Short mmCIF file of C-alpha atoms in Angstrom, two decimals:
data_model
loop_
_atom_site.label_atom_id
_atom_site.label_comp_id
_atom_site.label_asym_id
_atom_site.label_seq_id
_atom_site.Cartn_x
_atom_site.Cartn_y
_atom_site.Cartn_z
CA UNK A 1 16.89 -29.49 0.07
CA UNK A 2 14.55 -26.43 -0.03
CA UNK A 3 13.19 -25.01 3.15
CA UNK A 4 9.70 -26.41 4.02
CA UNK A 5 6.33 -24.96 5.33
CA UNK A 6 3.83 -26.35 8.00
CA UNK A 7 0.08 -25.75 7.08
CA UNK A 8 -0.93 -24.04 10.32
CA UNK A 9 -4.73 -23.24 9.39
CA UNK A 10 -6.78 -24.15 5.91
CA UNK A 11 -10.01 -22.90 5.48
CA UNK A 12 -10.80 -26.19 2.66
CA UNK A 13 -13.23 -28.91 2.96
CA UNK A 14 -9.78 -31.30 3.38
CA UNK A 15 -8.00 -29.76 5.55
CA UNK A 16 -4.11 -29.76 5.28
CA UNK A 17 -3.07 -28.66 8.43
CA UNK A 18 0.00 -30.56 9.74
CA UNK A 19 1.65 -30.88 6.25
CA UNK A 20 4.48 -29.45 4.69
CA UNK A 21 4.93 -27.67 1.45
CA UNK A 22 7.90 -25.86 0.06
CA UNK A 23 7.63 -22.31 -1.05
CA UNK A 24 7.51 -23.20 -4.96
CA UNK A 25 4.89 -25.87 -4.29
CA UNK A 26 2.64 -23.33 -2.40
CA UNK A 27 2.81 -20.46 -5.29
CA UNK A 28 2.10 -23.17 -7.83
CA UNK A 29 -1.23 -24.64 -5.79
CA UNK A 30 -2.13 -20.97 -5.40
CA UNK A 31 -1.56 -19.86 -8.68
CA UNK A 32 -4.00 -23.61 -9.49
CA UNK A 33 -6.65 -22.34 -7.09
CA UNK A 34 -5.77 -25.34 -4.74
CA UNK A 35 -4.33 -23.14 -2.17
CA UNK A 36 -6.60 -19.94 -1.32
CA UNK A 37 -5.46 -16.21 0.03
CA UNK A 38 -5.63 -16.34 4.37
CA UNK A 39 -4.06 -19.83 4.92
CA UNK A 40 -1.59 -19.57 7.32
CA UNK A 41 1.91 -21.81 7.30
CA UNK A 42 5.03 -21.80 9.80
CA UNK A 43 8.53 -22.28 9.32
CA UNK A 44 10.79 -22.14 12.21
CA UNK A 45 9.42 -19.73 14.92
CA UNK A 46 7.53 -17.46 12.25
CA UNK A 47 4.24 -17.90 11.15
CA UNK A 48 2.99 -16.59 7.35
CA UNK A 49 0.18 -15.71 5.68
CA UNK A 50 -1.04 -16.54 2.19
CA UNK A 51 -1.49 -13.71 -0.08
CA UNK A 52 -1.99 -13.15 -3.70
CA UNK A 53 1.67 -12.17 -4.04
CA UNK A 54 3.10 -14.93 -1.89
CA UNK A 55 4.17 -15.75 1.30
CA UNK A 56 3.80 -12.58 4.28
CA UNK A 57 5.26 -13.01 7.89
CA UNK A 58 2.02 -12.46 10.02
CA UNK A 59 2.10 -9.55 12.37
CA UNK A 60 2.05 -10.66 15.82
CA UNK A 61 -1.04 -8.78 17.22
CA UNK A 62 -1.25 -7.52 20.57
CA UNK A 63 -4.21 -8.88 22.84
CA UNK A 64 -7.35 -6.49 22.09
CA UNK A 65 -7.63 -4.24 24.22
CA UNK A 66 -11.26 -3.75 25.89
CA UNK A 67 -12.27 -0.20 26.50
CA UNK A 68 -11.38 0.19 29.95
CA UNK A 69 -14.21 1.20 32.01
CA UNK A 70 -13.62 2.80 35.44
CA UNK A 71 -14.95 0.48 38.52
CA UNK A 72 -18.26 1.57 39.60
CA UNK A 73 -18.21 4.50 42.03
CA UNK A 74 -15.39 5.98 40.66
CA UNK A 75 -15.34 8.42 37.67
#
């Protein structure tokens, strides 16, 4: 049986979050215009983002660090 990817983020009006699809189903839906780039999927512990080329592992981004300002009174 093909490994299934779980939809974790979907921008469609009809949410597909939580539904499972094989990679072949995902690619066919992308070509048919049913899935859009930017959708996110998970398989195991790895999260993927759908692009025009296919599923790409999503990079874990560090929390954005705000510019650190020195506390008042210090320069």
